[in-house]
Coordinates of C-alpha atoms in Angstrom, one line a residue:
Chain A
X218 CA -70.9 34.9 133.8
X219 CA -70.0 32.0 136.1
X220 CA -72.6 31.8 139.0
X221 CA -71.3 32.7 142.5
X222 CA -71.2 29.6 144.8
X223 CA -71.3 29.5 148.6
X224 CA -70.8 26.9 151.3
X225 CA -72.4 27.0 154.7
X226 CA -70.6 25.2 157.6
X227 CA -72.4 24.9 160.9
X228 CA -73.0 22.0 163.2
X229 CA -76.6 23.0 163.9
X230 CA -79.0 22.0 161.1
X231 CA -81.8 24.5 161.9
X232 CA -79.3 27.4 161.7
X233 CA -78.0 26.1 158.4
X234 CA -81.5 26.0 157.0
X235 CA -82.3 29.4 158.3
X236 CA -79.2 30.9 156.7
X237 CA -80.1 29.1 153.5
X238 CA -83.6 30.6 153.6
X239 CA -82.3 34.1 154.2
X240 CA -79.8 33.9 151.3
X241 CA -82.5 32.5 148.9
X242 CA -84.4 35.7 149.4
X243 CA -81.5 38.2 149.5
X244 CA -79.4 36.6 146.8
X245 CA -81.5 34.4 144.5
X246 CA -78.7 33.9 142.1
X247 CA -76.3 32.5 144.7
X248 CA -75.7 28.8 144.3
X249 CA -75.4 27.0 147.6
X250 CA -73.5 23.7 147.7
X251 CA -74.2 20.9 150.2
X252 CA -73.8 22.1 153.8
X253 CA -70.9 21.1 156.0
X254 CA -71.6 19.9 159.5
X255 CA -68.0 20.5 160.8
X256 CA -64.7 21.9 159.7
X257 CA -63.4 18.7 158.2
X258 CA -66.5 18.3 156.0
X259 CA -66.1 22.0 155.0
X260 CA -62.7 21.3 153.7
X261 CA -63.9 18.3 151.7
X262 CA -66.8 20.1 150.2
X263 CA -64.6 23.1 149.4
X264 CA -62.3 20.8 147.5
X265 CA -65.2 19.3 145.6
X266 CA -67.1 22.5 144.8
X267 CA -64.7 25.4 144.9
X268 CA -67.2 27.9 146.3
X269 CA -66.4 31.6 146.2
X270 CA -67.9 32.3 149.7
X271 CA -67.8 30.2 152.9
X272 CA -70.1 30.9 155.8
X273 CA -68.3 29.5 158.9
X274 CA -69.6 28.8 162.3
X275 CA -66.8 29.3 164.9
X276 CA -67.6 26.5 167.3
X277 CA -67.8 23.2 165.5
X278 CA -66.8 19.7 166.5
X279 CA -63.7 18.2 165.1
X280 CA -62.0 21.1 163.3
X281 CA -63.3 24.4 164.5
X282 CA -64.1 27.5 162.4
X283 CA -60.8 29.2 163.0
X284 CA -58.7 26.3 161.9
X285 CA -60.9 25.8 158.9
X286 CA -60.5 29.5 158.0
X287 CA -56.7 29.2 158.1
X288 CA -56.9 26.5 155.6
X289 CA -59.3 28.4 153.3
X290 CA -58.3 32.0 153.8
X291 CA -56.4 32.3 150.5
X292 CA -59.1 30.8 148.3
X293 CA -62.5 32.1 149.4
X294 CA -64.3 35.0 150.9
X295 CA -65.1 34.1 154.5
X296 CA -68.0 35.2 156.7
X297 CA -67.9 34.0 160.3
X298 CA -71.2 33.2 162.0
X299 CA -71.2 33.2 165.8
X300 CA -73.8 33.2 168.5
X301 CA -71.9 35.0 171.2
X302 CA -68.2 35.4 171.3
X303 CA -67.4 38.5 173.1
X304 CA -63.7 38.2 172.4
X305 CA -64.1 37.1 168.8
X306 CA -66.3 40.1 168.0
X307 CA -63.6 42.4 169.3
X308 CA -61.2 40.7 166.9
X309 CA -63.6 41.0 164.0
X310 CA -64.3 44.7 164.7
X311 CA -60.7 45.5 163.8
X312 CA -61.6 44.8 160.2
X313 CA -60.4 42.2 157.8
X314 CA -63.2 39.7 158.4
X315 CA -66.9 39.7 157.8
X316 CA -69.0 38.3 160.6
X317 CA -72.7 37.7 161.5
X318 CA -74.2 37.1 164.9
X319 CA -76.9 34.5 165.5
X320 CA -79.9 34.8 165.2
X321 CA -78.9 36.3 161.9
X322 CA -80.5 39.7 161.3
X323 CA -81.8 40.0 157.7
X324 CA -80.7 43.6 157.3
X325 CA -77.3 42.9 158.5
X326 CA -77.0 39.9 156.2
X327 CA -78.2 42.2 153.3
X328 CA -75.3 44.5 154.0
X329 CA -72.9 41.6 154.0
X330 CA -74.4 40.3 150.7
X331 CA -73.9 43.8 149.1
X332 CA -70.3 43.9 150.2
X333 CA -69.6 40.4 148.9
X334 CA -71.2 41.3 145.5
X335 CA -69.0 44.4 145.3
X336 CA -65.8 42.5 146.2
X337 CA -66.6 39.5 144.1
X338 CA -64.9 39.0 141.4
X339 CA -61.5 39.9 142.9
X340 CA -59.0 38.8 145.4
X341 CA -60.6 37.4 148.5
X342 CA -59.0 39.4 151.4
X343 CA -56.1 41.4 152.5
X344 CA -54.2 38.2 153.5
X345 CA -51.8 39.7 156.0
X346 CA -54.7 41.4 157.9
X347 CA -56.7 38.2 157.7
X348 CA -53.9 36.1 159.0
X349 CA -53.4 38.5 161.9
X350 CA -57.1 38.5 162.8
X351 CA -57.2 34.7 162.7
X352 CA -54.2 34.6 165.0
X353 CA -55.9 36.9 167.4
X354 CA -59.0 34.9 167.3
X355 CA -57.3 31.6 167.8
X356 CA -55.3 33.1 170.8
X357 CA -58.5 34.5 172.4
X358 CA -60.6 31.4 171.9
X359 CA -57.6 29.1 172.9
X360 CA -57.1 31.2 176.0
X361 CA -60.7 30.6 177.0
X362 CA -60.7 26.9 176.4
X363 CA -59.1 25.0 179.3
X364 CA -55.4 24.7 178.4
X365 CA -54.4 21.1 178.7
X366 CA -52.3 20.6 181.8
X367 CA -48.9 19.2 181.3
X368 CA -49.1 16.9 184.3
X369 CA -51.3 14.0 185.0
X370 CA -54.6 15.1 186.7
X371 CA -56.3 11.7 186.8
X372 CA -55.2 8.2 187.5
X373 CA -57.1 5.5 185.6
X374 CA -57.5 2.4 187.7
X375 CA -59.6 -0.7 187.4
X376 CA -61.8 -1.1 190.5
X377 CA -64.1 -4.1 190.3
X378 CA -65.5 -4.1 186.8
X379 CA -65.2 -0.4 186.2
X380 CA -62.4 2.0 185.4
X381 CA -62.2 4.7 188.0
X382 CA -60.8 8.2 187.3
X383 CA -59.1 9.2 190.5
X384 CA -58.2 12.8 190.9
X385 CA -54.5 13.0 191.7
X386 CA -55.0 15.3 194.7
X387 CA -56.8 12.4 196.4
X388 CA -53.9 10.1 195.9
X389 CA -51.7 9.5 199.0
X390 CA -49.0 7.4 197.4
X391 CA -48.0 5.0 194.7
X392 CA -45.9 1.9 195.3
X393 CA -44.5 -0.7 192.9
X394 CA -45.9 -4.2 193.5
X395 CA -44.3 -6.9 191.3
X396 CA -45.7 -6.1 187.8
X397 CA -48.1 -3.5 188.9
X398 CA -48.2 -0.2 190.8
X399 CA -50.5 0.1 193.8
X400 CA -52.4 3.4 194.1
X401 CA -53.7 4.4 197.6
X402 CA -56.2 7.2 197.7
X403 CA -58.9 8.7 199.9
X404 CA -61.4 5.9 199.1
X405 CA -59.3 2.8 198.8
X406 CA -56.6 1.3 196.7
X407 CA -56.2 -0.2 193.3
X408 CA -53.5 -1.7 191.0
X409 CA -52.5 0.1 187.8
X410 CA -50.2 -0.9 184.9
X411 CA -48.2 2.3 184.8
X412 CA -44.7 2.0 186.3
X413 CA -43.3 4.2 189.0
X414 CA -40.8 5.4 186.4
X415 CA -43.5 6.5 184.0
X416 CA -45.5 8.1 186.8
X417 CA -42.5 10.0 188.1
X418 CA -42.3 11.7 184.7
X419 CA -46.0 12.4 184.4
X420 CA -46.9 13.7 187.9
X421 CA -46.4 17.3 188.9
X422 CA -43.1 17.4 190.8
X423 CA -44.4 20.2 192.9
X424 CA -46.9 17.8 194.5
X425 CA -45.5 14.4 194.1
X426 CA -41.9 13.2 194.8
X427 CA -40.3 9.9 194.4
X428 CA -38.8 8.7 197.7
X429 CA -37.5 5.3 196.7
X430 CA -37.0 3.2 193.6
X431 CA -40.6 1.9 194.1
X432 CA -42.4 4.7 195.9
X433 CA -43.9 8.1 194.9
X434 CA -45.7 10.1 197.6
X435 CA -48.1 13.0 197.6
X436 CA -46.3 15.6 199.7
X437 CA -49.6 16.8 201.1
X438 CA -50.1 13.4 202.6
X439 CA -46.8 13.3 204.6
X440 CA -47.2 13.9 208.3
X441 CA -43.6 13.5 209.4
X442 CA -40.2 12.3 208.2
X443 CA -38.3 10.2 210.7
X444 CA -34.6 10.0 210.0
X445 CA -33.1 6.6 210.1
X446 CA -29.7 5.0 209.8
X447 CA -27.3 5.4 206.8
X448 CA -28.9 8.5 205.3
X449 CA -32.4 7.0 205.0
X450 CA -35.7 7.9 206.5
X451 CA -39.3 6.8 207.0
X452 CA -42.3 8.7 206.0
X453 CA -45.4 8.6 208.2
X454 CA -48.6 9.6 206.5
X455 CA -51.4 11.8 207.8
X456 CA -54.0 9.0 207.9
X457 CA -51.7 6.5 209.5
X458 CA -51.4 3.2 207.9
X459 CA -48.3 2.4 205.8
X460 CA -44.9 3.8 206.6
X461 CA -43.0 4.5 203.4
X462 CA -39.2 4.3 202.9
X463 CA -37.0 7.1 201.7
X464 CA -33.7 5.8 200.3
X465 CA -30.4 7.7 200.3
X466 CA -30.6 9.0 196.8
X467 CA -34.0 10.6 197.4
X468 CA -33.4 12.0 200.9
X469 CA -32.5 15.4 199.6
X470 CA -36.2 16.1 198.9
X471 CA -36.8 16.1 202.7
X472 CA -33.7 18.0 203.9
X473 CA -35.8 21.1 204.4
X474 CA -38.7 19.5 206.1
Chain B
X6 CA -60.2 45.3 251.4
X7 CA -61.7 47.3 248.6
X8 CA -60.0 45.2 246.0
X9 CA -62.3 42.3 245.8
X10 CA -60.3 40.6 243.1
X11 CA -57.8 39.8 245.8
X12 CA -60.3 37.6 247.6
X13 CA -59.6 34.0 247.0
X14 CA -62.8 32.7 245.6
X15 CA -62.6 29.2 244.2
X16 CA -64.6 29.8 241.0
X17 CA -63.6 32.6 238.7
X18 CA -67.2 32.9 237.8
X19 CA -67.9 34.2 241.3
X20 CA -65.4 37.1 240.9
X21 CA -66.9 40.6 240.4
X22 CA -66.4 42.4 237.1
X23 CA -63.7 45.0 237.2
X24 CA -66.2 47.7 236.4
X25 CA -68.4 46.8 239.3
X26 CA -65.5 46.7 241.7
X27 CA -64.4 50.2 240.5
X28 CA -68.0 51.6 241.0
X29 CA -68.3 50.1 244.5
X30 CA -64.8 51.4 245.5
X31 CA -65.6 54.9 244.2
X32 CA -69.1 55.0 245.9
X33 CA -67.9 53.7 249.3
X34 CA -65.1 56.3 249.3
X35 CA -67.7 59.0 248.6
X36 CA -70.3 57.7 251.0
X37 CA -67.7 57.6 253.8
X38 CA -67.2 61.4 253.6
X39 CA -70.7 62.5 254.9
X40 CA -70.7 59.6 257.4
X41 CA -67.3 60.7 258.7
X42 CA -68.8 64.3 259.2
X43 CA -71.9 63.0 261.0
X44 CA -70.3 60.5 263.3
X45 CA -67.1 62.4 263.9
X46 CA -65.1 59.2 263.6
X47 CA -61.9 59.3 261.6
X48 CA -62.5 59.1 257.8
X49 CA -60.3 56.0 257.3
X50 CA -62.1 54.1 260.0
X51 CA -65.6 55.0 258.5
X52 CA -64.3 54.0 255.1
X53 CA -63.0 50.7 256.6
X54 CA -66.5 49.8 257.8
X55 CA -68.4 51.0 254.7
X56 CA -65.9 49.6 252.3
X57 CA -65.9 46.2 254.0
X58 CA -69.7 46.0 253.8
X59 CA -69.6 47.1 250.2
X60 CA -67.0 44.6 249.2
X61 CA -68.9 41.7 250.9
X62 CA -72.1 42.7 249.1
X63 CA -70.3 43.0 245.8
X64 CA -68.9 39.5 246.2
X65 CA -72.4 38.2 247.2
X66 CA -73.9 39.8 244.1
X67 CA -71.2 38.4 241.8
X68 CA -71.3 34.9 243.2
X69 CA -75.1 34.7 243.4
X70 CA -75.6 33.5 239.8
X71 CA -72.9 30.8 239.9
X72 CA -73.9 29.5 243.3
X73 CA -77.7 29.9 243.2
X74 CA -79.9 26.8 243.4
X75 CA -81.4 25.7 240.1
X76 CA -85.0 26.8 240.9
X77 CA -84.0 30.4 241.5
X78 CA -83.7 32.8 238.6
X79 CA -80.5 34.9 238.3
X80 CA -82.2 38.2 239.0
X81 CA -83.9 37.0 242.1
X82 CA -80.8 35.2 243.2
X83 CA -78.8 38.4 243.1
X84 CA -81.5 40.4 245.0
X85 CA -81.8 37.6 247.6
X86 CA -78.0 37.5 248.0
X87 CA -77.9 41.2 248.7
X88 CA -80.8 41.1 251.2
X89 CA -79.3 38.1 253.0
X90 CA -75.7 39.3 252.8
X91 CA -76.4 42.8 254.3
X92 CA -76.8 41.8 258.0
X93 CA -74.0 39.3 257.7
X94 CA -71.7 41.9 256.1
X95 CA -72.3 44.4 258.8
X96 CA -71.8 41.7 261.5
X97 CA -68.5 40.7 259.9
X98 CA -67.4 44.3 259.7
X99 CA -68.1 44.8 263.4
X100 CA -66.4 41.5 264.2
X101 CA -63.2 42.8 262.5
X102 CA -63.5 46.3 264.0
X103 CA -64.0 44.9 267.6
X104 CA -61.3 42.3 267.1
X105 CA -63.7 39.5 268.0
X106 CA -65.4 41.1 271.1
X107 CA -68.6 41.4 269.2
X108 CA -70.9 39.9 271.7
X109 CA -70.1 42.3 274.4
X110 CA -70.2 45.1 271.9
X111 CA -73.7 44.2 270.6
X112 CA -75.2 44.0 274.0
X113 CA -74.9 47.8 274.2
X114 CA -78.2 49.3 272.9
X115 CA -76.2 52.1 271.3
X116 CA -74.3 49.5 269.2
X117 CA -77.6 47.7 268.3
X118 CA -78.9 51.0 266.9
X119 CA -75.7 51.4 264.9
X120 CA -76.0 47.8 263.7
X121 CA -79.6 48.2 262.5
X122 CA -78.8 51.6 260.9
X123 CA -75.8 50.1 259.0
X124 CA -77.9 47.1 257.8
X125 CA -80.6 49.5 256.6
X126 CA -78.0 51.6 254.8
X127 CA -76.5 48.6 253.2
X128 CA -79.9 47.5 251.9
X129 CA -80.7 51.1 250.9
X130 CA -77.7 51.4 248.6
X131 CA -77.1 47.7 247.8
X132 CA -80.5 46.9 246.3
X133 CA -80.8 49.9 243.9
X134 CA -77.1 49.4 242.9
X135 CA -77.8 45.7 242.0
X136 CA -80.9 46.7 240.0
X137 CA -78.9 49.3 238.0
X138 CA -76.1 46.8 237.5
X139 CA -78.5 44.1 236.3
X140 CA -80.1 46.5 233.9
X141 CA -76.9 47.6 232.4
X142 CA -75.8 44.0 232.0
X143 CA -79.0 43.2 230.2
X144 CA -78.5 46.1 227.8
X145 CA -75.0 44.9 227.1
X146 CA -76.3 41.4 226.4
X147 CA -78.9 42.8 224.1
X148 CA -76.3 44.8 222.2
X149 CA -74.2 41.7 221.8
X150 CA -77.2 39.7 220.6
X151 CA -78.0 42.4 218.1
X152 CA -74.5 42.4 216.9
X153 CA -74.6 38.6 216.5
X154 CA -77.9 38.8 214.6
X155 CA -76.4 41.5 212.4
X156 CA -73.4 39.3 211.7
X157 CA -75.6 36.4 210.8
X158 CA -77.7 38.6 208.5
X159 CA -74.5 39.8 206.8
X160 CA -73.4 36.2 206.3
X161 CA -76.7 35.2 204.8
X162 CA -76.7 38.2 202.5
X163 CA -73.2 37.3 201.4
X164 CA -74.2 33.7 200.7
X165 CA -77.2 34.8 198.7
X166 CA -75.1 37.2 196.7
X167 CA -72.7 34.3 196.1
X168 CA -75.6 32.1 194.9
X169 CA -76.8 34.9 192.6
X170 CA -73.4 35.5 191.1
X171 CA -72.9 31.8 190.6
X172 CA -76.2 31.4 188.9
X173 CA -75.9 34.5 186.7
X174 CA -72.3 34.1 185.7
X175 CA -71.6 30.4 185.5
X176 CA -75.0 28.9 184.6
X177 CA -76.6 30.8 181.8
X178 CA -73.9 30.9 179.3
X179 CA -74.6 33.6 176.7
X180 CA -73.4 31.4 173.9
X181 CA -75.9 28.8 174.9
X182 CA -78.7 31.3 175.3
X183 CA -78.2 33.1 171.9
X184 CA -77.6 29.8 170.0
X185 CA -80.8 28.4 171.5
X186 CA -82.7 31.6 170.6
X187 CA -81.4 31.4 167.1
X188 CA -82.8 27.9 166.8
X189 CA -86.1 28.9 168.1
X190 CA -86.2 31.9 165.7
X191 CA -85.6 29.4 162.9
X192 CA -88.5 27.2 164.1
X193 CA -90.8 30.1 164.4
X194 CA -89.8 31.5 160.9
X195 CA -90.5 28.1 159.3
X196 CA -93.8 27.8 161.1
X197 CA -92.7 24.6 162.8
X198 CA -95.2 23.1 165.4
X199 CA -92.1 22.4 167.5
X200 CA -91.6 26.1 168.3
X201 CA -93.9 26.3 171.3
X202 CA -92.7 23.2 173.1
X203 CA -89.1 24.2 172.6
X204 CA -89.8 27.6 173.9
X205 CA -91.4 26.0 177.0
X206 CA -88.2 24.0 177.6
X207 CA -86.2 27.2 177.4
X208 CA -88.5 28.9 179.8
X209 CA -88.3 26.0 182.3
X210 CA -84.5 26.0 182.0
X211 CA -84.2 29.8 182.5
X212 CA -86.6 29.7 185.4
X213 CA -84.5 27.1 187.1
X214 CA -81.3 28.8 186.4
X215 CA -82.5 32.2 187.7
X216 CA -81.3 33.1 191.2
X217 CA -83.7 31.9 193.8
X218 CA -83.9 33.1 197.4
X219 CA -85.2 29.8 198.6
X220 CA -83.9 26.5 197.4
X221 CA -86.0 24.6 199.9
X222 CA -88.5 23.4 197.3
X223 CA -85.9 22.0 194.9
X224 CA -86.3 18.2 194.7
X225 CA -84.8 15.5 192.7
X226 CA -87.9 15.5 190.6
X227 CA -87.5 19.2 189.7
X228 CA -83.9 18.7 189.0
X229 CA -84.6 15.9 186.6
X230 CA -87.2 18.1 184.8
X231 CA -84.6 20.8 184.5
X232 CA -82.1 18.2 183.1
X233 CA -84.8 17.0 180.6
X234 CA -85.5 20.6 179.5
X235 CA -81.8 21.3 178.9
X236 CA -81.3 18.0 177.0
X237 CA -84.4 18.7 174.8
X238 CA -82.9 22.1 173.9
X239 CA -79.5 20.6 173.1
X240 CA -81.1 17.8 171.0
X241 CA -82.9 20.5 169.0
X242 CA -79.5 22.0 168.3
X243 CA -77.7 18.8 167.5
X244 CA -80.4 16.3 166.5
X245 CA -78.0 14.1 164.6
X246 CA -75.4 13.9 167.4
X247 CA -77.2 13.8 170.7
X248 CA -79.4 11.0 172.1
X249 CA -80.4 10.8 175.7
X250 CA -82.4 9.0 178.3
X251 CA -83.5 10.4 181.7
X252 CA -84.9 7.7 184.0
X253 CA -87.7 8.4 186.5
X254 CA -86.1 9.1 189.9
X255 CA -86.3 6.5 192.7
X256 CA -87.0 9.2 195.4
X257 CA -88.7 12.0 193.5
X258 CA -89.6 14.1 196.5
X259 CA -86.1 14.1 197.9
X260 CA -84.7 17.5 198.6
X261 CA -81.8 18.0 196.2
X262 CA -79.2 20.7 195.7
X263 CA -80.4 22.6 192.6
X264 CA -78.4 22.4 189.4
X265 CA -76.2 19.6 190.8
X266 CA -77.1 17.1 188.2
X267 CA -77.6 19.8 185.5
X268 CA -73.9 20.8 186.0
X269 CA -72.9 17.2 185.2
X270 CA -75.2 17.0 182.2
X271 CA -73.9 20.3 180.9
X272 CA -70.3 19.0 181.3
X273 CA -71.2 15.8 179.5
X274 CA -72.6 17.9 176.5
X275 CA -69.9 20.5 176.5
X276 CA -66.8 18.2 177.0
X277 CA -68.2 14.9 175.8
X278 CA -70.8 15.2 173.0
X279 CA -70.1 18.6 171.5
X280 CA -66.4 18.1 170.6
X281 CA -67.4 14.7 169.0
X282 CA -68.1 14.7 165.3
X283 CA -70.2 11.6 165.7
X284 CA -71.9 12.6 168.9
X285 CA -73.1 10.2 171.5
X286 CA -75.6 9.3 174.2
X287 CA -76.3 10.7 177.6
X288 CA -77.9 8.5 180.2
X289 CA -79.2 10.0 183.5
X290 CA -80.6 7.7 186.2
X291 CA -80.6 6.6 189.7
X292 CA -81.2 3.8 192.1
X293 CA -81.8 3.5 195.8
X294 CA -81.3 0.5 198.0
X295 CA -84.5 0.4 200.0
X296 CA -82.9 -1.6 202.9
X297 CA -79.8 0.6 203.5
X298 CA -81.1 3.9 202.0
X299 CA -77.9 4.1 199.9
X300 CA -78.6 6.4 196.9
X301 CA -76.8 6.4 193.6
X302 CA -77.4 8.9 190.8
X303 CA -75.4 9.0 187.6
X304 CA -74.8 11.0 184.5
X305 CA -73.1 8.9 181.8
X306 CA -72.0 9.8 178.3
X307 CA -70.5 8.1 175.3
X308 CA -68.7 11.3 174.2
X309 CA -65.0 11.8 173.5
X310 CA -64.0 10.9 177.0
X311 CA -61.5 12.7 179.3
X312 CA -57.8 12.9 178.8
X313 CA -55.8 12.0 181.9
X314 CA -54.3 15.5 181.9
X315 CA -57.6 17.3 181.7
X316 CA -57.6 20.0 184.5
X317 CA -60.5 19.3 186.8
X318 CA -62.8 22.3 186.8
X319 CA -64.1 23.9 190.0
X320 CA -67.6 22.3 189.2
X321 CA -66.7 18.9 190.7
X322 CA -65.3 20.1 194.0
X323 CA -68.2 22.6 194.3
X324 CA -70.6 19.7 193.7
X325 CA -68.8 17.6 196.3
X326 CA -69.1 20.3 199.0
X327 CA -72.7 20.9 198.2
X328 CA -73.5 17.2 198.5
X329 CA -71.7 17.2 201.8
X330 CA -73.9 20.1 202.9
X331 CA -77.1 18.3 201.9
X332 CA -76.4 14.7 202.8
X333 CA -73.4 14.7 205.2
X334 CA -69.7 13.9 204.8
X335 CA -70.2 10.4 203.5
X336 CA -71.5 11.8 200.2
X337 CA -69.1 11.1 197.3
X338 CA -68.6 12.0 193.7
X339 CA -66.9 9.2 191.6
X340 CA -65.8 9.4 188.0
X341 CA -65.6 6.3 185.8
X342 CA -64.4 5.7 182.3
X343 CA -67.0 4.4 179.9
X344 CA -65.8 1.9 177.3
X345 CA -64.8 2.5 174.5
X346 CA -65.0 6.3 175.3
X347 CA -67.0 8.5 177.6
X348 CA -67.3 9.4 181.2
X349 CA -69.7 8.3 183.9
X350 CA -70.1 10.5 187.0
X351 CA -71.8 8.9 190.0
X352 CA -73.1 10.6 193.1
X353 CA -73.4 8.4 196.2
X354 CA -75.1 9.4 199.4
X355 CA -77.1 8.1 202.2
X356 CA -80.8 9.1 202.5
X357 CA -81.5 10.7 205.8
X358 CA -85.1 9.8 206.0
X359 CA -85.4 6.2 205.0
X360 CA -88.4 5.4 202.8

């Protein structure tokens, strides 16, 4: 009979070794391939060794355990290994997927080994249920991770010999100056390469409005709007200083103010 | 006449309290009744005299504190005002009653007796009334003080609760704790000599992260020890991906908001090093300009860096306000990009006590 092969994927070396040691005792015939340190390596090693079982850590750098599982689900028995994922465990408990919590308990691992031996040779999983569980997991973990914002949250600007990351809420206004754009914020000003047009698309329109071909202003910084001639206006800012122009085509932003 | 608030005193502080005015009015109305019976004079006339004296004493009582000389305490001032005002009040009352013919009036021995009797009566009632009024005012003040203390206590309790919640919920992440314990279990199981030192690092980290009633003994030195413990634990978990250096602090004994640097280091690991397949280096350090007392502390990483659309967590703004609380409004938190990838966070503030 062909020996059963397994692959361990975990970014923490001590935990890989510990799982190896447990398995050596509980399942001496199991052949362990080289370990994977992340999802990408897991896929490479899987392609090279075609293991029957994959032990997958959920949080790994690069490709995480869930995405790796999606790629592997049809071709191997999967066992997730996780330290503490409250939401993930809920998803697991609905069946379909084997899981272990770290530190791995030997009795619990023995149960898993028995189950795997019974299932093995045979089709890996109920694919539909597996896919549903992975979707739930991905949704839960994705929900917990900071969802990337659509709008620019930081402006990168060279100040001296360093690149400052300026939080947009500290920016008062941005104004085109020849080839550059000048950023004025709480602590000073700097020139950046992004154009007003690019910035107008990238900044949250709830907080920043373009008032002129060459000017974008943070609405929170505006103290008052002074109407001028010919459907134009001047913006006076809270901290004094520069008066910004509002041209006719952008005046509608301030009709309500 | 019995409505002293209608008197035009220049300073509103001299005006009697409404409650005192009501008491004096009621009492003089009452007192006039037996006097009217004894003297046989019409009730309104008696009340005119008694009420006038009462009103003048009341104003004297009320104005005494505001108008007293500095060396005189408020209680003594009030008593002195009553004692001095009593003969004057009676004189004024007679002056009004006699339409100015007071000298002729007072030459009669009968009137002199009346005058003395009236002054004695004024003192007899005025002094105890003042004492009672002062005692009730003191009680009121004490009640207000107690209320104030109670409010302050509530506020402190709320803040403490907030600190506890912050520490328990945000700081000791269960994932971190169980993963670290799993690593220690692996060390113990394999009989590694590293097990004990690693456990000590975990204990140091947990002790620092536990809610504390008193942050007063937190210094930059203890903060950097905490940072080292945390980084040692993380290096155990990702030995091939994490390198770090923590420099000796320039002002070790400086009082420092606990967990302020640790939060930055945790962010550097979580968002910089952990997502990176190749890992990176974390550098924690500081310098102090001995002439100006300008202090700079930094946490720098060579991790994956931060996308321009990354939503800033509440950690940074919390950190900013805690630094303001500790070192004043000139304290700043700056973020810089590290080339080719990574983030450097700098804390700038002014040392209060210059070394």
